[in-house]
Amino acid sequence: MSETTPPPVITIDGPAGVGKSTISRKVAARLGFTYLDTGAMYRAAALFIDRLGIDSEDETALQHALATVSIELLPAPDEFSDVEVVLNGEKVGALIRSPAMSMRASQLSALPAVRSRLTALQQEWGKRGALVAEGRDTGTVVFPRASYKFYLDASPEIRARRRALQLHAKGEEVDEKKLLEMTIARDRQDMERPIAPLVRATDALLIDTSDKTIDDVLLVILRVVESGLQPG
Ligand SMILES: Nc1ncnc2c1ncn2[C@@H]1O[C@H](COP(=O)(O)OP(=O)(O)OP(=O)(O)O)[C@@H](O)[C@H]1O
Ligand SMILES: Nc1ccn([C@@H]2O[C@H](COP(=O)(O)O)[C@@H](O)[C@H]2O)c(=O)n1
């Protein structure tokens, strides 16, 4: 029996608002890889569960409902936009990107039924072609044998500041203190859950983005990938 080599996967993990989507989209565009936003899938799953009103303690009901859910990610029109998320045929991009949905996705993503279903769906993506996958556990759990792994980090204050600027640019009202509190709370939830917590894979290259521009970070990643050397 002949073994085929799986398509290459680059994983980019890190805490909330550190720049994973921004950087991953650019890396994917530069390399011609598909961009996989695993956080968008957790957000869509949270919306799905809440709409059905399933008791999050009811593992069997969750497993049953999630077994048939359809979560599609449509390519973003350009490297600056979010992927479009289609939940059971409905475009839900605008509904899942609010700060409230960020927290809800974080709460529900700790549930075993949610994690096992979404991990399986994400691993299917990895079989179809070259990927840049970003999230919290893409280098540790989803694609432990990824070709290249990166872990982005920056202080919560810097991340909340960047998020505030981003929302401000969109004309949204911003309470930076509240954003900081939510960032810290979400990180804690994601880092302290028992299953697939946010942690740097031992073989991931740590990039502290605090004093780096987006282009600096992009350059570091592309240099590693184009050199063909494993980062870890
Ligand atoms: N190195 C950087 N320097 C300055 N701003 C940055 C940098 N990296 C990202 N940003 C900005 O920070 C904001 C948050 O980035 P982004 O949405 O990519 O983070 P994320 O890690 O995907 O967040 P989340 O985990 O909530 O999905 C964006 O406005 C982005 O432009
Ligand atoms: N691999 C992942 C990706 C995301 N999550 C959870 O989803 C929340 C939203 O993710 P964003 O990247 O879109 O902000 C996040 O806070 C995590 O709780 C995850 O568990 N695993």
PDB file of C-alpha atoms and ligand atoms in Angstrom:
ATOM      1  CA  MET A   1       0.000   0.000   0.000  1.00  0.00           C
ATOM      2  CA  SER A   2       1.443   3.401  -0.952  1.00  0.00           C
ATOM      3  CA  GLU A   3       1.411   6.286   1.558  1.00  0.00           C
ATOM      4  CA  THR A   4       0.659   9.713   0.091  1.00  0.00           C
ATOM      5  CA  THR A   5       2.261  12.809   1.653  1.00  0.00           C
ATOM      6  CA  PRO A   6      -0.386  15.052   3.225  1.00  0.00           C
ATOM      7  CA  PRO A   7      -0.590  18.650   1.946  1.00  0.00           C
ATOM      8  CA  PRO A   8       1.553  21.155   3.899  1.00  0.00           C
ATOM      9  CA  VAL A   9      -0.025  22.909   6.869  1.00  0.00           C
ATOM     10  CA  ILE A  10       1.173  26.059   8.647  1.00  0.00           C
ATOM     11  CA  THR A  11      -0.366  26.696  12.060  1.00  0.00           C
ATOM     12  CA  ILE A  12      -0.611  30.079  13.773  1.00  0.00           C
ATOM     13  CA  ASP A  13      -1.966  30.084  17.320  1.00  0.00           C
ATOM     14  CA  GLY A  14      -2.124  32.683  20.044  1.00  0.00           C
ATOM     15  CA  PRO A  15      -4.361  34.656  22.401  1.00  0.00           C
ATOM     16  CA  ALA A  16      -7.307  36.905  21.517  1.00  0.00           C
ATOM     17  CA  GLY A  17      -6.606  39.830  19.241  1.00  0.00           C
ATOM     18  CA  VAL A  18      -2.907  39.114  18.767  1.00  0.00           C
ATOM     19  CA  GLY A  19      -3.155  39.336  14.977  1.00  0.00           C
ATOM     20  CA  LYS A  20      -3.653  35.691  13.983  1.00  0.00           C
ATOM     21  CA  SER A  21      -6.294  36.397  11.310  1.00  0.00           C
ATOM     22  CA  THR A  22      -4.508  39.410   9.888  1.00  0.00           C
ATOM     23  CA  ILE A  23      -1.220  37.557   9.586  1.00  0.00           C
ATOM     24  CA  SER A  24      -2.670  34.198   8.492  1.00  0.00           C
ATOM     25  CA  ARG A  25      -4.650  35.766   5.656  1.00  0.00           C
ATOM     26  CA  LYS A  26      -1.504  37.453   4.369  1.00  0.00           C
ATOM     27  CA  VAL A  27       0.662  34.355   4.685  1.00  0.00           C
ATOM     28  CA  ALA A  28      -1.979  32.305   2.862  1.00  0.00           C
ATOM     29  CA  ALA A  29      -2.285  34.910   0.094  1.00  0.00           C
ATOM     30  CA  ARG A  30       1.496  35.072  -0.360  1.00  0.00           C
ATOM     31  CA  LEU A  31       1.918  31.302  -0.523  1.00  0.00           C
ATOM     32  CA  GLY A  32      -1.278  30.478  -2.399  1.00  0.00           C
ATOM     33  CA  PHE A  33      -2.516  28.326   0.510  1.00  0.00           C
ATOM     34  CA  THR A  34      -6.083  28.148   1.805  1.00  0.00           C
ATOM     35  CA  TYR A  35      -6.757  30.141   4.967  1.00  0.00           C
ATOM     36  CA  LEU A  36      -8.592  28.212   7.687  1.00  0.00           C
ATOM     37  CA  ASP A  37     -10.118  30.409  10.410  1.00  0.00           C
ATOM     38  CA  THR A  38     -10.936  27.845  13.113  1.00  0.00           C
ATOM     39  CA  GLY A  39     -12.211  30.563  15.466  1.00  0.00           C
ATOM     40  CA  ALA A  40     -14.925  31.393  12.936  1.00  0.00           C
ATOM     41  CA  MET A  41     -16.053  27.769  13.163  1.00  0.00           C
ATOM     42  CA  TYR A  42     -16.311  27.944  16.976  1.00  0.00           C
ATOM     43  CA  ARG A  43     -18.255  31.170  16.671  1.00  0.00           C
ATOM     44  CA  ALA A  44     -20.699  29.592  14.194  1.00  0.00           C
ATOM     45  CA  ALA A  45     -21.086  26.523  16.419  1.00  0.00           C
ATOM     46  CA  ALA A  46     -21.899  28.772  19.391  1.00  0.00           C
ATOM     47  CA  LEU A  47     -24.582  30.563  17.394  1.00  0.00           C
ATOM     48  CA  PHE A  48     -25.990  27.210  16.267  1.00  0.00           C
ATOM     49  CA  ILE A  49     -26.180  25.847  19.836  1.00  0.00           C
ATOM     50  CA  ASP A  50     -27.739  29.006  21.235  1.00  0.00           C
ATOM     51  CA  ARG A  51     -30.328  29.191  18.485  1.00  0.00           C
ATOM     52  CA  LEU A  52     -31.400  25.628  19.185  1.00  0.00           C
ATOM     53  CA  GLY A  53     -31.467  26.377  22.906  1.00  0.00           C
ATOM     54  CA  ILE A  54     -29.587  23.187  23.733  1.00  0.00           C
ATOM     55  CA  ASP A  55     -28.552  22.806  27.360  1.00  0.00           C
ATOM     56  CA  SER A  56     -24.763  22.994  27.233  1.00  0.00           C
ATOM     57  CA  GLU A  57     -24.582  20.366  30.015  1.00  0.00           C
ATOM     58  CA  ASP A  58     -26.399  17.855  27.796  1.00  0.00           C
ATOM     59  CA  GLU A  59     -23.471  16.199  26.018  1.00  0.00           C
ATOM     60  CA  THR A  60     -25.676  13.727  24.116  1.00  0.00           C
ATOM     61  CA  ALA A  61     -27.981  16.437  22.753  1.00  0.00           C
ATOM     62  CA  LEU A  62     -24.959  18.488  21.721  1.00  0.00           C
ATOM     63  CA  GLN A  63     -23.305  15.555  19.967  1.00  0.00           C
ATOM     64  CA  HIS A  64     -26.531  14.729  18.171  1.00  0.00           C
ATOM     65  CA  ALA A  65     -27.143  18.284  16.979  1.00  0.00           C
ATOM     66  CA  LEU A  66     -23.548  18.894  15.933  1.00  0.00           C
ATOM     67  CA  ALA A  67     -23.338  15.643  13.983  1.00  0.00           C
ATOM     68  CA  THR A  68     -25.255  17.148  11.074  1.00  0.00           C
ATOM     69  CA  VAL A  69     -24.396  20.839  11.331  1.00  0.00           C
ATOM     70  CA  SER A  70     -22.931  22.392   8.206  1.00  0.00           C
ATOM     71  CA  ILE A  71     -20.313  25.113   8.703  1.00  0.00           C
ATOM     72  CA  GLU A  72     -18.761  26.358   5.469  1.00  0.00           C
ATOM     73  CA  LEU A  73     -16.059  28.993   5.158  1.00  0.00           C
ATOM     74  CA  LEU A  74     -16.112  30.966   1.929  1.00  0.00           C
ATOM     75  CA  PRO A  75     -12.846  32.595   0.845  1.00  0.00           C
ATOM     76  CA  ALA A  76     -12.576  36.267   1.771  1.00  0.00           C
ATOM     77  CA  PRO A  77     -12.750  38.637  -1.216  1.00  0.00           C
ATOM     78  CA  ASP A  78      -9.307  40.047  -0.343  1.00  0.00           C
ATOM     79  CA  GLU A  79      -6.575  39.662   2.257  1.00  0.00           C
ATOM     80  CA  PHE A  80      -8.081  42.377   4.466  1.00  0.00           C
ATOM     81  CA  SER A  81     -11.529  40.831   4.960  1.00  0.00           C
ATOM     82  CA  ASP A  82     -12.831  38.092   7.226  1.00  0.00           C
ATOM     83  CA  VAL A  83     -13.870  34.797   5.686  1.00  0.00           C
ATOM     84  CA  GLU A  84     -17.628  34.505   5.170  1.00  0.00           C
ATOM     85  CA  VAL A  85     -19.188  31.863   7.388  1.00  0.00           C
ATOM     86  CA  VAL A  86     -22.193  29.893   6.183  1.00  0.00           C
ATOM     87  CA  LEU A  87     -24.097  28.063   8.910  1.00  0.00           C
ATOM     88  CA  ASN A  88     -26.587  25.532   7.544  1.00  0.00           C
ATOM     89  CA  GLY A  89     -26.836  27.560   4.340  1.00  0.00           C
ATOM     90  CA  GLU A  90     -27.159  30.986   5.994  1.00  0.00           C
ATOM     91  CA  LYS A  91     -24.445  33.655   5.886  1.00  0.00           C
ATOM     92  CA  VAL A  92     -23.809  34.541   9.539  1.00  0.00           C
ATOM     93  CA  GLY A  93     -20.606  36.591   9.334  1.00  0.00           C
ATOM     94  CA  ALA A  94     -22.097  39.737  10.850  1.00  0.00           C
ATOM     95  CA  LEU A  95     -23.809  37.828  13.673  1.00  0.00           C
ATOM     96  CA  ILE A  96     -20.737  35.989  14.952  1.00  0.00           C
ATOM     97  CA  ARG A  97     -18.149  38.753  15.126  1.00  0.00           C
ATOM     98  CA  SER A  98     -19.489  40.751  18.083  1.00  0.00           C
ATOM     99  CA  PRO A  99     -17.578  40.901  21.404  1.00  0.00           C
ATOM    100  CA  ALA A 100     -20.501  39.068  23.046  1.00  0.00           C
ATOM    101  CA  MET A 101     -20.195  36.196  20.553  1.00  0.00           C
ATOM    102  CA  SER A 102     -16.434  36.093  21.156  1.00  0.00           C
ATOM    103  CA  MET A 103     -17.096  35.346  24.833  1.00  0.00           C
ATOM    104  CA  ARG A 104     -19.910  32.905  24.067  1.00  0.00           C
ATOM    105  CA  ALA A 105     -17.748  31.014  21.572  1.00  0.00           C
ATOM    106  CA  SER A 106     -15.013  30.843  24.187  1.00  0.00           C
ATOM    107  CA  GLN A 107     -17.419  29.388  26.791  1.00  0.00           C
ATOM    108  CA  LEU A 108     -18.920  26.779  24.472  1.00  0.00           C
ATOM    109  CA  SER A 109     -15.592  25.844  22.877  1.00  0.00           C
ATOM    110  CA  ALA A 110     -14.606  24.217  26.174  1.00  0.00           C
ATOM    111  CA  LEU A 111     -17.278  21.503  25.707  1.00  0.00           C
ATOM    112  CA  PRO A 112     -15.981  18.090  24.604  1.00  0.00           C
ATOM    113  CA  ALA A 113     -18.765  17.562  22.026  1.00  0.00           C
ATOM    114  CA  VAL A 114     -18.029  20.888  20.378  1.00  0.00           C
ATOM    115  CA  ARG A 115     -14.275  20.344  20.307  1.00  0.00           C
ATOM    116  CA  SER A 116     -14.390  16.840  18.907  1.00  0.00           C
ATOM    117  CA  ARG A 117     -16.787  17.736  16.093  1.00  0.00           C
ATOM    118  CA  LEU A 118     -14.958  20.901  15.033  1.00  0.00           C
ATOM    119  CA  THR A 119     -11.530  19.299  15.286  1.00  0.00           C
ATOM    120  CA  ALA A 120     -12.722  16.555  12.926  1.00  0.00           C
ATOM    121  CA  LEU A 121     -14.118  19.116  10.458  1.00  0.00           C
ATOM    122  CA  GLN A 122     -10.842  21.077  10.559  1.00  0.00           C
ATOM    123  CA  GLN A 123      -8.773  17.964   9.973  1.00  0.00           C
ATOM    124  CA  GLU A 124     -10.889  17.287   6.861  1.00  0.00           C
ATOM    125  CA  TRP A 125      -9.730  20.669   5.528  1.00  0.00           C
ATOM    126  CA  GLY A 126      -6.159  19.533   6.048  1.00  0.00           C
ATOM    127  CA  LYS A 127      -6.678  16.596   3.682  1.00  0.00           C
ATOM    128  CA  ARG A 128      -7.919  18.772   0.818  1.00  0.00           C
ATOM    129  CA  GLY A 129      -4.915  21.031   0.217  1.00  0.00           C
ATOM    130  CA  ALA A 130      -2.217  23.312   1.599  1.00  0.00           C
ATOM    131  CA  LEU A 131      -3.459  25.317   4.583  1.00  0.00           C
ATOM    132  CA  VAL A 132      -2.673  28.182   6.884  1.00  0.00           C
ATOM    133  CA  ALA A 133      -4.731  27.299   9.965  1.00  0.00           C
ATOM    134  CA  GLU A 134      -5.117  29.705  12.874  1.00  0.00           C
ATOM    135  CA  GLY A 135      -6.737  29.439  16.268  1.00  0.00           C
ATOM    136  CA  ARG A 136      -5.897  28.200  19.746  1.00  0.00           C
ATOM    137  CA  ASP A 137      -5.036  24.518  19.287  1.00  0.00           C
ATOM    138  CA  THR A 138      -4.163  24.180  15.600  1.00  0.00           C
ATOM    139  CA  GLY A 139      -0.510  23.376  16.310  1.00  0.00           C
ATOM    140  CA  THR A 140      -1.125  21.258  19.400  1.00  0.00           C
ATOM    141  CA  VAL A 141      -4.249  19.208  18.663  1.00  0.00           C
ATOM    142  CA  VAL A 142      -5.696  19.739  15.185  1.00  0.00           C
ATOM    143  CA  PHE A 143      -2.482  19.512  13.168  1.00  0.00           C
ATOM    144  CA  PRO A 144       0.230  18.237  15.541  1.00  0.00           C
ATOM    145  CA  ARG A 145       2.342  17.220  12.531  1.00  0.00           C
ATOM    146  CA  ALA A 146       2.078  20.595  10.769  1.00  0.00           C
ATOM    147  CA  SER A 147       5.047  21.568   8.598  1.00  0.00           C
ATOM    148  CA  TYR A 148       5.488  24.921  10.354  1.00  0.00           C
ATOM    149  CA  LYS A 149       4.072  26.150  13.643  1.00  0.00           C
ATOM    150  CA  PHE A 150       3.990  29.690  15.018  1.00  0.00           C
ATOM    151  CA  TYR A 151       2.702  31.147  18.267  1.00  0.00           C
ATOM    152  CA  LEU A 152       2.008  34.889  18.294  1.00  0.00           C
ATOM    153  CA  ASP A 153       1.962  36.796  21.574  1.00  0.00           C
ATOM    154  CA  ALA A 154       1.655  40.375  22.867  1.00  0.00           C
ATOM    155  CA  SER A 155       0.525  41.875  26.178  1.00  0.00           C
ATOM    156  CA  PRO A 156      -3.240  42.146  26.784  1.00  0.00           C
ATOM    157  CA  GLU A 157      -2.888  45.947  26.908  1.00  0.00           C
ATOM    158  CA  ILE A 158      -1.335  46.102  23.441  1.00  0.00           C
ATOM    159  CA  ARG A 159      -3.930  43.701  22.029  1.00  0.00           C
ATOM    160  CA  ALA A 160      -6.845  45.640  23.522  1.00  0.00           C
ATOM    161  CA  ARG A 161      -5.371  48.877  22.167  1.00  0.00           C
ATOM    162  CA  ARG A 162      -5.096  47.420  18.657  1.00  0.00           C
ATOM    163  CA  ARG A 163      -8.648  46.117  18.842  1.00  0.00           C
ATOM    164  CA  ALA A 164      -9.869  49.511  20.018  1.00  0.00           C
ATOM    165  CA  LEU A 165      -8.173  51.174  17.043  1.00  0.00           C
ATOM    166  CA  GLN A 166      -9.692  48.596  14.707  1.00  0.00           C
ATOM    167  CA  LEU A 167     -13.234  49.181  16.044  1.00  0.00           C
ATOM    168  CA  HIS A 168     -12.714  52.933  16.106  1.00  0.00           C
ATOM    169  CA  ALA A 169     -11.701  52.848  12.425  1.00  0.00           C
ATOM    170  CA  LYS A 170     -14.995  51.079  11.681  1.00  0.00           C
ATOM    171  CA  GLY A 171     -16.861  53.902  13.401  1.00  0.00           C
ATOM    172  CA  GLU A 172     -17.824  51.772  16.415  1.00  0.00           C
ATOM    173  CA  GLU A 173     -17.959  53.114  19.959  1.00  0.00           C
ATOM    174  CA  VAL A 174     -15.131  51.749  22.047  1.00  0.00           C
ATOM    175  CA  ASP A 175     -14.650  51.289  25.780  1.00  0.00           C
ATOM    176  CA  GLU A 176     -10.991  50.313  25.886  1.00  0.00           C
ATOM    177  CA  LYS A 177     -11.064  49.377  29.584  1.00  0.00           C
ATOM    178  CA  LYS A 178     -13.909  46.942  28.922  1.00  0.00           C
ATOM    179  CA  LEU A 179     -12.101  45.558  25.878  1.00  0.00           C
ATOM    180  CA  LEU A 180      -9.055  44.885  28.038  1.00  0.00           C
ATOM    181  CA  GLU A 181     -11.156  43.109  30.673  1.00  0.00           C
ATOM    182  CA  MET A 182     -12.818  40.947  28.033  1.00  0.00           C
ATOM    183  CA  THR A 183      -9.486  40.117  26.415  1.00  0.00           C
ATOM    184  CA  ILE A 184      -8.047  38.975  29.745  1.00  0.00           C
ATOM    185  CA  ALA A 185     -11.181  36.999  30.643  1.00  0.00           C
ATOM    186  CA  ARG A 186     -11.282  35.237  27.267  1.00  0.00           C
ATOM    187  CA  ASP A 187      -7.595  34.324  27.406  1.00  0.00           C
ATOM    188  CA  ARG A 188      -8.030  32.912  30.900  1.00  0.00           C
ATOM    189  CA  GLN A 189     -11.009  30.819  29.792  1.00  0.00           C
ATOM    190  CA  ASP A 190      -9.140  29.547  26.728  1.00  0.00           C
ATOM    191  CA  MET A 191      -5.957  28.782  28.653  1.00  0.00           C
ATOM    192  CA  GLU A 192      -7.564  27.109  31.658  1.00  0.00           C
ATOM    193  CA  ARG A 193     -10.007  24.717  29.977  1.00  0.00           C
ATOM    194  CA  PRO A 194      -9.091  21.060  30.393  1.00  0.00           C
ATOM    195  CA  ILE A 195      -9.436  20.075  26.723  1.00  0.00           C
ATOM    196  CA  ALA A 196      -7.166  21.600  24.072  1.00  0.00           C
ATOM    197  CA  PRO A 197      -6.259  24.691  26.091  1.00  0.00           C
ATOM    198  CA  LEU A 198      -4.420  27.568  24.469  1.00  0.00           C
ATOM    199  CA  VAL A 199      -0.752  26.770  24.920  1.00  0.00           C
ATOM    200  CA  ARG A 200       2.306  27.160  22.728  1.00  0.00           C
ATOM    201  CA  ALA A 201       3.222  23.905  21.027  1.00  0.00           C
ATOM    202  CA  THR A 202       6.735  22.973  22.119  1.00  0.00           C
ATOM    203  CA  ASP A 203       7.822  23.002  18.470  1.00  0.00           C
ATOM    204  CA  ALA A 204       6.156  26.325  17.576  1.00  0.00           C
ATOM    205  CA  LEU A 205       8.223  29.453  16.997  1.00  0.00           C
ATOM    206  CA  LEU A 206       7.218  32.151  19.468  1.00  0.00           C
ATOM    207  CA  ILE A 207       6.878  35.606  17.907  1.00  0.00           C
ATOM    208  CA  ASP A 208       6.347  38.500  20.303  1.00  0.00           C
ATOM    209  CA  THR A 209       4.489  40.987  18.119  1.00  0.00           C
ATOM    210  CA  SER A 210       4.405  43.791  20.735  1.00  0.00           C
ATOM    211  CA  ASP A 211       7.036  45.895  18.985  1.00  0.00           C
ATOM    212  CA  LYS A 212       6.535  44.516  15.488  1.00  0.00           C
ATOM    213  CA  THR A 213       4.429  45.818  12.653  1.00  0.00           C
ATOM    214  CA  ILE A 214       2.176  43.462  10.721  1.00  0.00           C
ATOM    215  CA  ASP A 215       4.731  43.423   7.899  1.00  0.00           C
ATOM    216  CA  ASP A 216       7.549  42.575  10.358  1.00  0.00           C
ATOM    217  CA  VAL A 217       5.620  39.536  11.597  1.00  0.00           C
ATOM    218  CA  LEU A 218       4.757  38.487   8.061  1.00  0.00           C
ATOM    219  CA  LEU A 219       8.404  38.673   7.096  1.00  0.00           C
ATOM    220  CA  VAL A 220       9.539  36.505  10.027  1.00  0.00           C
ATOM    221  CA  ILE A 221       7.033  33.799   9.091  1.00  0.00           C
ATOM    222  CA  LEU A 222       7.766  33.883   5.371  1.00  0.00           C
ATOM    223  CA  ARG A 223      11.505  33.724   6.021  1.00  0.00           C
ATOM    224  CA  VAL A 224      11.107  30.589   8.118  1.00  0.00           C
ATOM    225  CA  VAL A 225       8.771  28.918   5.626  1.00  0.00           C
ATOM    226  CA  GLU A 226      10.812  29.886   2.590  1.00  0.00           C
ATOM    227  CA  SER A 227      14.030  28.714   4.264  1.00  0.00           C
ATOM    228  CA  GLY A 228      12.429  25.295   4.650  1.00  0.00           C
ATOM    229  CA  LEU A 229      13.614  25.072   8.270  1.00  0.00           C
ATOM    230  CA  GLN A 230      11.327  23.863  11.032  1.00  0.00           C
ATOM    231  CA  PRO A 231      10.759  26.706  13.503  1.00  0.00           C
ATOM    232  CA  GLY A 232      10.539  24.817  16.815  1.00  0.00           C
TER     233      GLY A 232
HETATM  234  N1  LIG B   1       1.829  43.429  14.651  1.00  0.00           N
HETATM  235  C1  LIG B   1       0.760  44.229  14.665  1.00  0.00           C
HETATM  236  N2  LIG B   1       0.919  45.540  14.828  1.00  0.00           N
HETATM  237  C2  LIG B   1      -0.145  46.354  14.880  1.00  0.00           C
HETATM  238  N3  LIG B   1      -1.424  45.959  14.760  1.00  0.00           N
HETATM  239  C3  LIG B   1      -1.650  44.668  14.582  1.00  0.00           C
HETATM  240  C4  LIG B   1      -0.572  43.745  14.521  1.00  0.00           C
HETATM  241  N4  LIG B   1      -1.089  42.528  14.321  1.00  0.00           N
HETATM  242  C5  LIG B   1      -2.438  42.707  14.283  1.00  0.00           C
HETATM  243  N5  LIG B   1      -2.770  43.992  14.416  1.00  0.00           N
HETATM  244  C6  LIG B   1      -4.127  44.560  14.463  1.00  0.00           C
HETATM  245  O1  LIG B   1      -4.743  44.013  15.629  1.00  0.00           O
HETATM  246  C7  LIG B   1      -6.141  43.854  15.406  1.00  0.00           C
HETATM  247  C8  LIG B   1      -6.541  42.421  15.790  1.00  0.00           C
HETATM  248  O2  LIG B   1      -5.967  41.522  14.863  1.00  0.00           O
HETATM  249  P1  LIG B   1      -6.688  40.167  14.434  1.00  0.00           P
HETATM  250  O3  LIG B   1      -8.152  40.352  14.289  1.00  0.00           O
HETATM  251  O4  LIG B   1      -5.928  39.639  13.282  1.00  0.00           O
HETATM  252  O5  LIG B   1      -6.403  39.289  15.726  1.00  0.00           O
HETATM  253  P2  LIG B   1      -6.828  37.783  16.031  1.00  0.00           P
HETATM  254  O6  LIG B   1      -5.696  37.191  16.791  1.00  0.00           O
HETATM  255  O7  LIG B   1      -7.247  37.090  14.803  1.00  0.00           O
HETATM  256  O8  LIG B   1      -8.078  38.023  16.995  1.00  0.00           O
HETATM  257  P3  LIG B   1      -9.181  36.976  17.528  1.00  0.00           P
HETATM  258  O9  LIG B   1      -8.473  35.975  18.344  1.00  0.00           O
HETATM  259  O10 LIG B   1     -10.098  37.792  18.377  1.00  0.00           O
HETATM  260  O11 LIG B   1      -9.848  36.401  16.316  1.00  0.00           O
HETATM  261  C9  LIG B   1      -6.375  44.205  13.942  1.00  0.00           C
HETATM  262  O12 LIG B   1      -6.839  45.525  13.874  1.00  0.00           O
HETATM  263  C10 LIG B   1      -5.005  44.119  13.310  1.00  0.00           C
HETATM  264  O13 LIG B   1      -4.861  44.984  12.207  1.00  0.00           O
HETATM  265  N1  LIG B   2      -8.761  26.566  17.445  1.00  0.00           N
HETATM  266  C1  LIG B   2      -9.614  27.311  18.170  1.00  0.00           C
HETATM  267  C2  LIG B   2     -10.099  28.521  17.697  1.00  0.00           C
HETATM  268  C3  LIG B   2     -10.975  29.222  18.470  1.00  0.00           C
HETATM  269  N2  LIG B   2     -11.369  28.726  19.665  1.00  0.00           N
HETATM  270  C4  LIG B   2     -12.360  29.408  20.495  1.00  0.00           C
HETATM  271  O1  LIG B   2     -13.182  30.282  19.735  1.00  0.00           O
HETATM  272  C5  LIG B   2     -13.138  31.606  20.282  1.00  0.00           C
HETATM  273  C6  LIG B   2     -13.224  32.593  19.151  1.00  0.00           C
HETATM  274  O2  LIG B   2     -12.038  32.494  18.372  1.00  0.00           O
HETATM  275  P1  LIG B   2     -11.455  33.717  17.514  1.00  0.00           P
HETATM  276  O3  LIG B   2     -10.099  33.266  17.068  1.00  0.00           O
HETATM  277  O4  LIG B   2     -12.394  33.930  16.378  1.00  0.00           O
HETATM  278  O5  LIG B   2     -11.408  34.905  18.397  1.00  0.00           O
HETATM  279  C7  LIG B   2     -11.835  31.652  21.091  1.00  0.00           C
HETATM  280  O6  LIG B   2     -11.864  32.563  22.168  1.00  0.00           O
HETATM  281  C8  LIG B   2     -11.708  30.222  21.591  1.00  0.00           C
HETATM  282  O7  LIG B   2     -12.419  30.009  22.764  1.00  0.00           O
HETATM  283  C9  LIG B   2     -10.854  27.548  20.118  1.00  0.00           C
HETATM  284  O8  LIG B   2     -11.184  27.094  21.239  1.00  0.00           O
HETATM  285  N3  LIG B   2      -9.997  26.847  19.359  1.00  0.00           N
END
